[in-house]
Amino acid sequence: MITKINHIAIVAPDLDEAMGFWVEALGLPVSRVEDVPAEAVKVAFLPIGESNLEILQPTDESSGVARYLEKRGPGMHHICLEVDDIEAALAQLKAANVPLINDEPQSGHHNTRYAFIHPKGTGGVLVELYEVA
Ligand code: CO
């Protein structure tokens, strides 16, 4: 079962510059900024109610996020849906022949587990599923 939108991720070439809009002009708070070496990104988390905006800045030009930025430019990167059982969600999608980027859940921050659904199966939107521990 999908329980909420956990976050919406935006890719930007420069985190500080992106903050000029989201934080300074719009007034969103920043809960943390961290390096995620596994994904070669620096991420800022901006809480909005029960959800977050995540601003991603690639830190390595060979990363998937960097290639996305080069190809499609800055803007929306992915939407993340929180699920109560990621294995069940992936099984349901496999049964419906939806193409997945991650066939199995990956381990993330604070024991969360995540998997990405391929945009060719979703009408062009990169979708992340997220199970919070
Ligand atoms: Co995400």
mmCIF file of N, CA and C in Angstrom, residues 3-101:
data_model
loop_
_atom_site.group_PDB
_atom_site.id
_atom_site.type_symbol
_atom_site.label_atom_id
_atom_site.label_comp_id
_atom_site.label_asym_id
_atom_site.label_seq_id
_atom_site.Cartn_x
_atom_site.Cartn_y
_atom_site.Cartn_z
ATOM 1 N N THR A 3 1.442 4.972 1.054
ATOM 2 C CA THR A 3 0.940 5.729 2.203
ATOM 3 C C THR A 3 1.054 7.248 2.056
ATOM 4 N N LYS A 4 2.065 7.695 1.309
ATOM 5 C CA LYS A 4 2.184 9.148 1.109
ATOM 6 C C LYS A 4 3.270 9.462 0.102
ATOM 7 N N ILE A 5 3.362 10.732 -0.288
ATOM 8 C CA ILE A 5 4.518 11.192 -1.057
ATOM 9 C C ILE A 5 5.605 11.496 -0.042
ATOM 10 N N ASN A 6 6.678 10.707 -0.080
ATOM 11 C CA ASN A 6 7.763 10.932 0.881
ATOM 12 C C ASN A 6 8.580 12.151 0.486
ATOM 13 N N HIS A 7 8.957 12.202 -0.815
ATOM 14 C CA HIS A 7 9.668 13.397 -1.283
ATOM 15 C C HIS A 7 9.535 13.567 -2.786
ATOM 16 N N ILE A 8 9.800 14.778 -3.206
ATOM 17 C CA ILE A 8 9.928 15.099 -4.622
ATOM 18 C C ILE A 8 11.354 15.601 -4.776
ATOM 19 N N ALA A 9 12.065 15.017 -5.733
ATOM 20 C CA ALA A 9 13.478 15.359 -5.903
ATOM 21 C C ALA A 9 13.668 16.231 -7.139
ATOM 22 N N ILE A 10 14.517 17.213 -6.948
ATOM 23 C CA ILE A 10 14.824 18.196 -7.984
ATOM 24 C C ILE A 10 16.327 18.157 -8.192
ATOM 25 N N VAL A 11 16.752 18.172 -9.446
ATOM 26 C CA VAL A 11 18.190 18.186 -9.701
ATOM 27 C C VAL A 11 18.612 19.596 -10.089
ATOM 28 N N ALA A 12 19.736 20.018 -9.519
ATOM 29 C CA ALA A 12 20.257 21.367 -9.764
ATOM 30 C C ALA A 12 21.774 21.270 -9.937
ATOM 31 N N PRO A 13 22.335 22.077 -10.822
ATOM 32 C CA PRO A 13 23.786 22.035 -10.981
ATOM 33 C C PRO A 13 24.529 22.587 -9.767
ATOM 34 N N ASP A 14 23.859 23.434 -9.002
ATOM 35 C CA ASP A 14 24.509 24.069 -7.849
ATOM 36 C C ASP A 14 23.497 24.222 -6.721
ATOM 37 N N LEU A 15 23.749 23.528 -5.630
ATOM 38 C CA LEU A 15 22.827 23.503 -4.494
ATOM 39 C C LEU A 15 22.605 24.904 -3.906
ATOM 40 N N ASP A 16 23.688 25.637 -3.740
ATOM 41 C CA ASP A 16 23.564 26.967 -3.125
ATOM 42 C C ASP A 16 22.720 27.897 -3.985
ATOM 43 N N GLU A 17 22.920 27.781 -5.292
ATOM 44 C CA GLU A 17 22.141 28.619 -6.198
ATOM 45 C C GLU A 17 20.664 28.227 -6.139
ATOM 46 N N ALA A 18 20.385 26.923 -6.084
ATOM 47 C CA ALA A 18 19.000 26.448 -6.011
ATOM 48 C C ALA A 18 18.327 26.924 -4.732
ATOM 49 N N MET A 19 19.090 27.004 -3.646
ATOM 50 C CA MET A 19 18.558 27.464 -2.355
ATOM 51 C C MET A 19 18.109 28.924 -2.431
ATOM 52 N N GLY A 20 18.683 29.655 -3.365
ATOM 53 C CA GLY A 20 18.296 31.055 -3.540
ATOM 54 C C GLY A 20 16.803 31.168 -3.807
ATOM 55 N N PHE A 21 16.246 30.218 -4.557
ATOM 56 C CA PHE A 21 14.805 30.226 -4.765
ATOM 57 C C PHE A 21 14.065 29.521 -3.617
ATOM 58 N N TRP A 22 14.385 28.243 -3.387
ATOM 59 C CA TRP A 22 13.564 27.420 -2.484
ATOM 60 C C TRP A 22 13.609 27.884 -1.031
ATOM 61 N N VAL A 23 14.764 28.346 -0.604
ATOM 62 C CA VAL A 23 14.922 28.712 0.812
ATOM 63 C C VAL A 23 14.791 30.221 1.011
ATOM 64 N N GLU A 24 15.579 30.985 0.230
ATOM 65 C CA GLU A 24 15.581 32.426 0.483
ATOM 66 C C GLU A 24 14.309 33.099 -0.031
ATOM 67 N N ALA A 25 13.926 32.831 -1.273
ATOM 68 C CA ALA A 25 12.754 33.513 -1.823
ATOM 69 C C ALA A 25 11.444 32.884 -1.338
ATOM 70 N N LEU A 26 11.385 31.535 -1.365
ATOM 71 C CA LEU A 26 10.127 30.870 -1.024
ATOM 72 C C LEU A 26 9.976 30.670 0.486
ATOM 73 N N GLY A 27 11.098 30.553 1.194
ATOM 74 C CA GLY A 27 11.036 30.485 2.652
ATOM 75 C C GLY A 27 10.955 29.089 3.242
ATOM 76 N N LEU A 28 11.297 28.043 2.460
ATOM 77 C CA LEU A 28 11.291 26.688 3.032
ATOM 78 C C LEU A 28 12.475 26.497 3.971
ATOM 79 N N PRO A 29 12.278 25.727 5.038
ATOM 80 C CA PRO A 29 13.402 25.425 5.936
ATOM 81 C C PRO A 29 14.288 24.318 5.339
ATOM 82 N N VAL A 30 15.504 24.218 5.842
ATOM 83 C CA VAL A 30 16.417 23.126 5.452
ATOM 84 C C VAL A 30 16.624 22.260 6.679
ATOM 85 N N SER A 31 16.311 20.954 6.593
ATOM 86 C CA SER A 31 16.527 20.115 7.779
ATOM 87 C C SER A 31 17.927 19.529 7.800
ATOM 88 N N ARG A 32 18.487 19.208 6.638
ATOM 89 C CA ARG A 32 19.890 18.783 6.613
ATOM 90 C C ARG A 32 20.430 18.806 5.186
ATOM 91 N N VAL A 33 21.747 18.864 5.120
ATOM 92 C CA VAL A 33 22.456 18.781 3.834
ATOM 93 C C VAL A 33 23.479 17.682 4.016
ATOM 94 N N GLU A 34 23.548 16.747 3.082
ATOM 95 C CA GLU A 34 24.527 15.671 3.243
ATOM 96 C C GLU A 34 25.072 15.187 1.912
ATOM 97 N N ASP A 35 26.266 14.609 1.999
ATOM 98 C CA ASP A 35 26.870 13.955 0.837
ATOM 99 C C ASP A 35 26.409 12.512 0.824
ATOM 100 N N VAL A 36 26.000 12.035 -0.340
ATOM 101 C CA VAL A 36 25.652 10.618 -0.495
ATOM 102 C C VAL A 36 26.612 10.044 -1.538
ATOM 103 N N PRO A 37 27.794 9.579 -1.077
ATOM 104 C CA PRO A 37 28.821 9.124 -2.026
ATOM 105 C C PRO A 37 28.323 7.962 -2.903
ATOM 106 N N ALA A 38 27.465 7.097 -2.363
ATOM 107 C CA ALA A 38 26.976 5.944 -3.126
ATOM 108 C C ALA A 38 26.238 6.375 -4.385
ATOM 109 N N GLU A 39 25.576 7.542 -4.333
ATOM 110 C CA GLU A 39 24.838 8.018 -5.504
ATOM 111 C C GLU A 39 25.547 9.191 -6.179
ATOM 112 N N ALA A 40 26.725 9.569 -5.633
ATOM 113 C CA ALA A 40 27.500 10.707 -6.146
ATOM 114 C C ALA A 40 26.666 11.983 -6.212
ATOM 115 N N VAL A 41 25.980 12.278 -5.114
ATOM 116 C CA VAL A 41 25.203 13.507 -5.024
ATOM 117 C C VAL A 41 25.376 14.149 -3.650
ATOM 118 N N LYS A 42 25.146 15.443 -3.627
ATOM 119 C CA LYS A 42 24.991 16.202 -2.393
ATOM 120 C C LYS A 42 23.500 16.526 -2.346
ATOM 121 N N VAL A 43 22.868 16.334 -1.185
ATOM 122 C CA VAL A 43 21.415 16.475 -1.094
ATOM 123 C C VAL A 43 21.038 17.438 0.020
ATOM 124 N N ALA A 44 20.102 18.329 -0.260
ATOM 125 C CA ALA A 44 19.509 19.173 0.774
ATOM 126 C C ALA A 44 18.064 18.728 0.951
ATOM 127 N N PHE A 45 17.641 18.580 2.199
ATOM 128 C CA PHE A 45 16.279 18.154 2.522
ATOM 129 C C PHE A 45 15.497 19.347 3.048
ATOM 130 N N LEU A 46 14.386 19.639 2.400
ATOM 131 C CA LEU A 46 13.544 20.776 2.770
ATOM 132 C C LEU A 46 12.172 20.237 3.156
ATOM 133 N N PRO A 47 11.887 20.129 4.451
ATOM 134 C CA PRO A 47 10.612 19.556 4.858
ATOM 135 C C PRO A 47 9.427 20.450 4.523
ATOM 136 N N ILE A 48 8.352 19.800 4.044
ATOM 137 C CA ILE A 48 7.074 20.488 3.797
ATOM 138 C C ILE A 48 5.998 19.578 4.357
ATOM 139 N N GLY A 49 5.438 19.909 5.498
ATOM 140 C CA GLY A 49 4.454 19.025 6.126
ATOM 141 C C GLY A 49 5.060 17.653 6.363
ATOM 142 N N GLU A 50 4.379 16.598 5.888
ATOM 143 C CA GLU A 50 4.878 15.236 6.077
ATOM 144 C C GLU A 50 5.808 14.801 4.949
ATOM 145 N N SER A 51 6.030 15.699 3.982
ATOM 146 C CA SER A 51 6.866 15.354 2.840
ATOM 147 C C SER A 51 8.115 16.230 2.832
ATOM 148 N N ASN A 52 8.937 16.017 1.837
ATOM 149 C CA ASN A 52 10.156 16.806 1.692
ATOM 150 C C ASN A 52 10.381 17.142 0.236
ATOM 151 N N LEU A 53 11.041 18.253 0.022
ATOM 152 C CA LEU A 53 11.697 18.458 -1.266
ATOM 153 C C LEU A 53 13.137 18.029 -1.055
ATOM 154 N N GLU A 54 13.693 17.357 -2.025
ATOM 155 C CA GLU A 54 15.107 17.021 -1.982
ATOM 156 C C GLU A 54 15.759 17.675 -3.179
ATOM 157 N N ILE A 55 16.767 18.508 -2.916
ATOM 158 C CA ILE A 55 17.510 19.127 -4.010
ATOM 159 C C ILE A 55 18.803 18.329 -4.167
ATOM 160 N N LEU A 56 19.005 17.806 -5.363
ATOM 161 C CA LEU A 56 20.171 16.969 -5.653
ATOM 162 C C LEU A 56 21.170 17.733 -6.506
ATOM 163 N N GLN A 57 22.414 17.730 -6.060
ATOM 164 C CA GLN A 57 23.490 18.280 -6.886
ATOM 165 C C GLN A 57 24.487 17.158 -7.155
ATOM 166 N N PRO A 58 24.722 16.812 -8.434
ATOM 167 C CA PRO A 58 25.695 15.746 -8.697
ATOM 168 C C PRO A 58 27.093 16.162 -8.247
ATOM 169 N N THR A 59 27.852 15.213 -7.694
ATOM 170 C CA THR A 59 29.220 15.512 -7.255
ATOM 171 C C THR A 59 30.246 14.811 -8.132
ATOM 172 N N ASP A 60 29.766 14.067 -9.107
ATOM 173 C CA ASP A 60 30.671 13.314 -9.986
ATOM 174 C C ASP A 60 29.994 13.267 -11.347
ATOM 175 N N GLU A 61 30.723 13.655 -12.369
ATOM 176 C CA GLU A 61 30.043 13.812 -13.669
ATOM 177 C C GLU A 61 29.658 12.491 -14.325
ATOM 178 N N SER A 62 30.104 11.376 -13.778
ATOM 179 C CA SER A 62 29.741 10.085 -14.376
ATOM 180 C C SER A 62 28.490 9.482 -13.730
ATOM 181 N N SER A 63 27.946 10.135 -12.700
ATOM 182 C CA SER A 63 26.813 9.544 -11.983
ATOM 183 C C SER A 63 25.527 9.625 -12.810
ATOM 184 N N GLY A 64 24.578 8.816 -12.447
ATOM 185 C CA GLY A 64 23.281 8.808 -13.129
ATOM 186 C C GLY A 64 22.599 10.168 -13.052
ATOM 187 N N VAL A 65 22.690 10.821 -11.904
ATOM 188 C CA VAL A 65 22.056 12.135 -11.734
ATOM 189 C C VAL A 65 22.747 13.177 -12.616
ATOM 190 N N ALA A 66 24.073 13.072 -12.731
ATOM 191 C CA ALA A 66 24.812 14.015 -13.594
ATOM 192 C C ALA A 66 24.425 13.819 -15.057
ATOM 193 N N ARG A 67 24.276 12.562 -15.464
ATOM 194 C CA ARG A 67 23.886 12.302 -16.858
ATOM 195 C C ARG A 67 22.475 12.828 -17.125
ATOM 196 N N TYR A 68 21.608 12.661 -16.133
ATOM 197 C CA TYR A 68 20.241 13.170 -16.257
ATOM 198 C C TYR A 68 20.259 14.689 -16.432
ATOM 199 N N LEU A 69 21.053 15.358 -15.605
ATOM 200 C CA LEU A 69 21.145 16.821 -15.648
ATOM 201 C C LEU A 69 21.673 17.282 -17.005
ATOM 202 N N GLU A 70 22.668 16.557 -17.514
ATOM 203 C CA GLU A 70 23.247 16.941 -18.793
ATOM 204 C C GLU A 70 22.227 16.772 -19.930
ATOM 205 N N LYS A 71 21.456 15.693 -19.851
ATOM 206 C CA LYS A 71 20.519 15.370 -20.920
ATOM 207 C C LYS A 71 19.250 16.212 -20.856
ATOM 208 N N ARG A 72 18.725 16.391 -19.648
ATOM 209 C CA ARG A 72 17.390 17.005 -19.530
ATOM 210 C C ARG A 72 17.392 18.369 -18.863
ATOM 211 N N GLY A 73 18.534 18.771 -18.343
ATOM 212 C CA GLY A 73 18.624 20.078 -17.703
ATOM 213 C C GLY A 73 18.091 20.045 -16.283
ATOM 214 N N PRO A 74 18.203 21.159 -15.549
ATOM 215 C CA PRO A 74 17.732 21.215 -14.171
ATOM 216 C C PRO A 74 16.219 21.099 -14.103
ATOM 217 N N GLY A 75 15.720 20.630 -12.986
ATOM 218 C CA GLY A 75 14.263 20.531 -12.788
ATOM 219 C C GLY A 75 13.906 19.271 -12.028
ATOM 220 N N MET A 76 12.657 18.837 -12.192
ATOM 221 C CA MET A 76 12.154 17.640 -11.503
ATOM 222 C C MET A 76 12.992 16.420 -11.863
ATOM 223 N N HIS A 77 13.389 15.658 -10.859
ATOM 224 C CA HIS A 77 14.150 14.431 -11.114
ATOM 225 C C HIS A 77 13.323 13.181 -10.846
ATOM 226 N N HIS A 78 12.762 13.062 -9.660
ATOM 227 C CA HIS A 78 11.884 11.921 -9.387
ATOM 228 C C HIS A 78 10.892 12.242 -8.288
ATOM 229 N N ILE A 79 9.854 11.402 -8.233
ATOM 230 C CA ILE A 79 8.860 11.486 -7.171
ATOM 231 C C ILE A 79 8.987 10.206 -6.364
ATOM 232 N N CYS A 80 8.914 10.336 -5.050
ATOM 233 C CA CYS A 80 9.111 9.171 -4.184
ATOM 234 C C CYS A 80 7.848 8.870 -3.393
ATOM 235 N N LEU A 81 7.333 7.670 -3.608
ATOM 236 C CA LEU A 81 6.129 7.216 -2.913
ATOM 237 C C LEU A 81 6.536 6.293 -1.771
ATOM 238 N N GLU A 82 6.024 6.596 -0.595
ATOM 239 C CA GLU A 82 6.310 5.730 0.547
ATOM 240 C C GLU A 82 5.334 4.562 0.557
ATOM 241 N N VAL A 83 5.862 3.372 0.787
ATOM 242 C CA VAL A 83 5.031 2.161 0.830
ATOM 243 C C VAL A 83 5.243 1.466 2.173
ATOM 244 N N ASP A 84 4.248 0.691 2.587
ATOM 245 C CA ASP A 84 4.428 -0.015 3.864
ATOM 246 C C ASP A 84 5.162 -1.344 3.689
ATOM 247 N N ASP A 85 5.199 -1.869 2.453
ATOM 248 C CA ASP A 85 5.883 -3.149 2.210
ATOM 249 C C ASP A 85 6.489 -3.105 0.805
ATOM 250 N N ILE A 86 7.774 -2.802 0.729
ATOM 251 C CA ILE A 86 8.392 -2.597 -0.591
ATOM 252 C C ILE A 86 8.472 -3.899 -1.380
ATOM 253 N N GLU A 87 8.674 -5.027 -0.683
ATOM 254 C CA GLU A 87 8.716 -6.305 -1.410
ATOM 255 C C GLU A 87 7.378 -6.596 -2.092
ATOM 256 N N ALA A 88 6.294 -6.350 -1.365
ATOM 257 C CA ALA A 88 4.956 -6.573 -1.932
ATOM 258 C C ALA A 88 4.715 -5.617 -3.105
ATOM 259 N N ALA A 89 5.158 -4.372 -2.961
ATOM 260 C CA ALA A 89 4.962 -3.395 -4.038
ATOM 261 C C ALA A 89 5.733 -3.814 -5.291
ATOM 262 N N LEU A 90 6.989 -4.278 -5.105
ATOM 263 C CA LEU A 90 7.787 -4.709 -6.263
ATOM 264 C C LEU A 90 7.187 -5.959 -6.906
ATOM 265 N N ALA A 91 6.675 -6.874 -6.098
ATOM 266 C CA ALA A 91 6.048 -8.090 -6.633
ATOM 267 C C ALA A 91 4.816 -7.732 -7.462
ATOM 268 N N GLN A 92 4.056 -6.781 -6.969
ATOM 269 C CA GLN A 92 2.857 -6.328 -7.680
ATOM 270 C C GLN A 92 3.229 -5.716 -9.033
ATOM 271 N N LEU A 93 4.306 -4.909 -9.047
ATOM 272 C CA LEU A 93 4.734 -4.275 -10.297
ATOM 273 C C LEU A 93 5.301 -5.293 -11.281
ATOM 274 N N LYS A 94 6.075 -6.265 -10.758
ATOM 275 C CA LYS A 94 6.612 -7.321 -11.628
ATOM 276 C C LYS A 94 5.473 -8.119 -12.251
ATOM 277 N N ALA A 95 4.446 -8.398 -11.467
ATOM 278 C CA ALA A 95 3.288 -9.153 -11.976
ATOM 279 C C ALA A 95 2.583 -8.372 -13.080
ATOM 280 N N ALA A 96 2.666 -7.038 -13.012
ATOM 281 C CA ALA A 96 2.031 -6.192 -14.030
ATOM 282 C C ALA A 96 3.012 -5.859 -15.161
ATOM 283 N N ASN A 97 4.204 -6.521 -15.162
ATOM 284 C CA ASN A 97 5.227 -6.308 -16.201
ATOM 285 C C ASN A 97 5.705 -4.865 -16.307
ATOM 286 N N VAL A 98 5.769 -4.181 -15.198
ATOM 287 C CA VAL A 98 6.290 -2.809 -15.190
ATOM 288 C C VAL A 98 7.822 -2.886 -15.097
ATOM 289 N N PRO A 99 8.552 -2.221 -16.003
ATOM 290 C CA PRO A 99 10.013 -2.286 -15.951
ATOM 291 C C PRO A 99 10.582 -1.562 -14.728
ATOM 292 N N LEU A 100 11.510 -2.228 -14.056
ATOM 293 C CA LEU A 100 12.089 -1.679 -12.827
ATOM 294 C C LEU A 100 13.567 -1.388 -13.039
ATOM 295 N N ILE A 101 14.069 -0.342 -12.422
ATOM 296 C CA ILE A 101 15.514 -0.092 -12.412
ATOM 297 C C ILE A 101 16.155 -0.989 -11.349
#
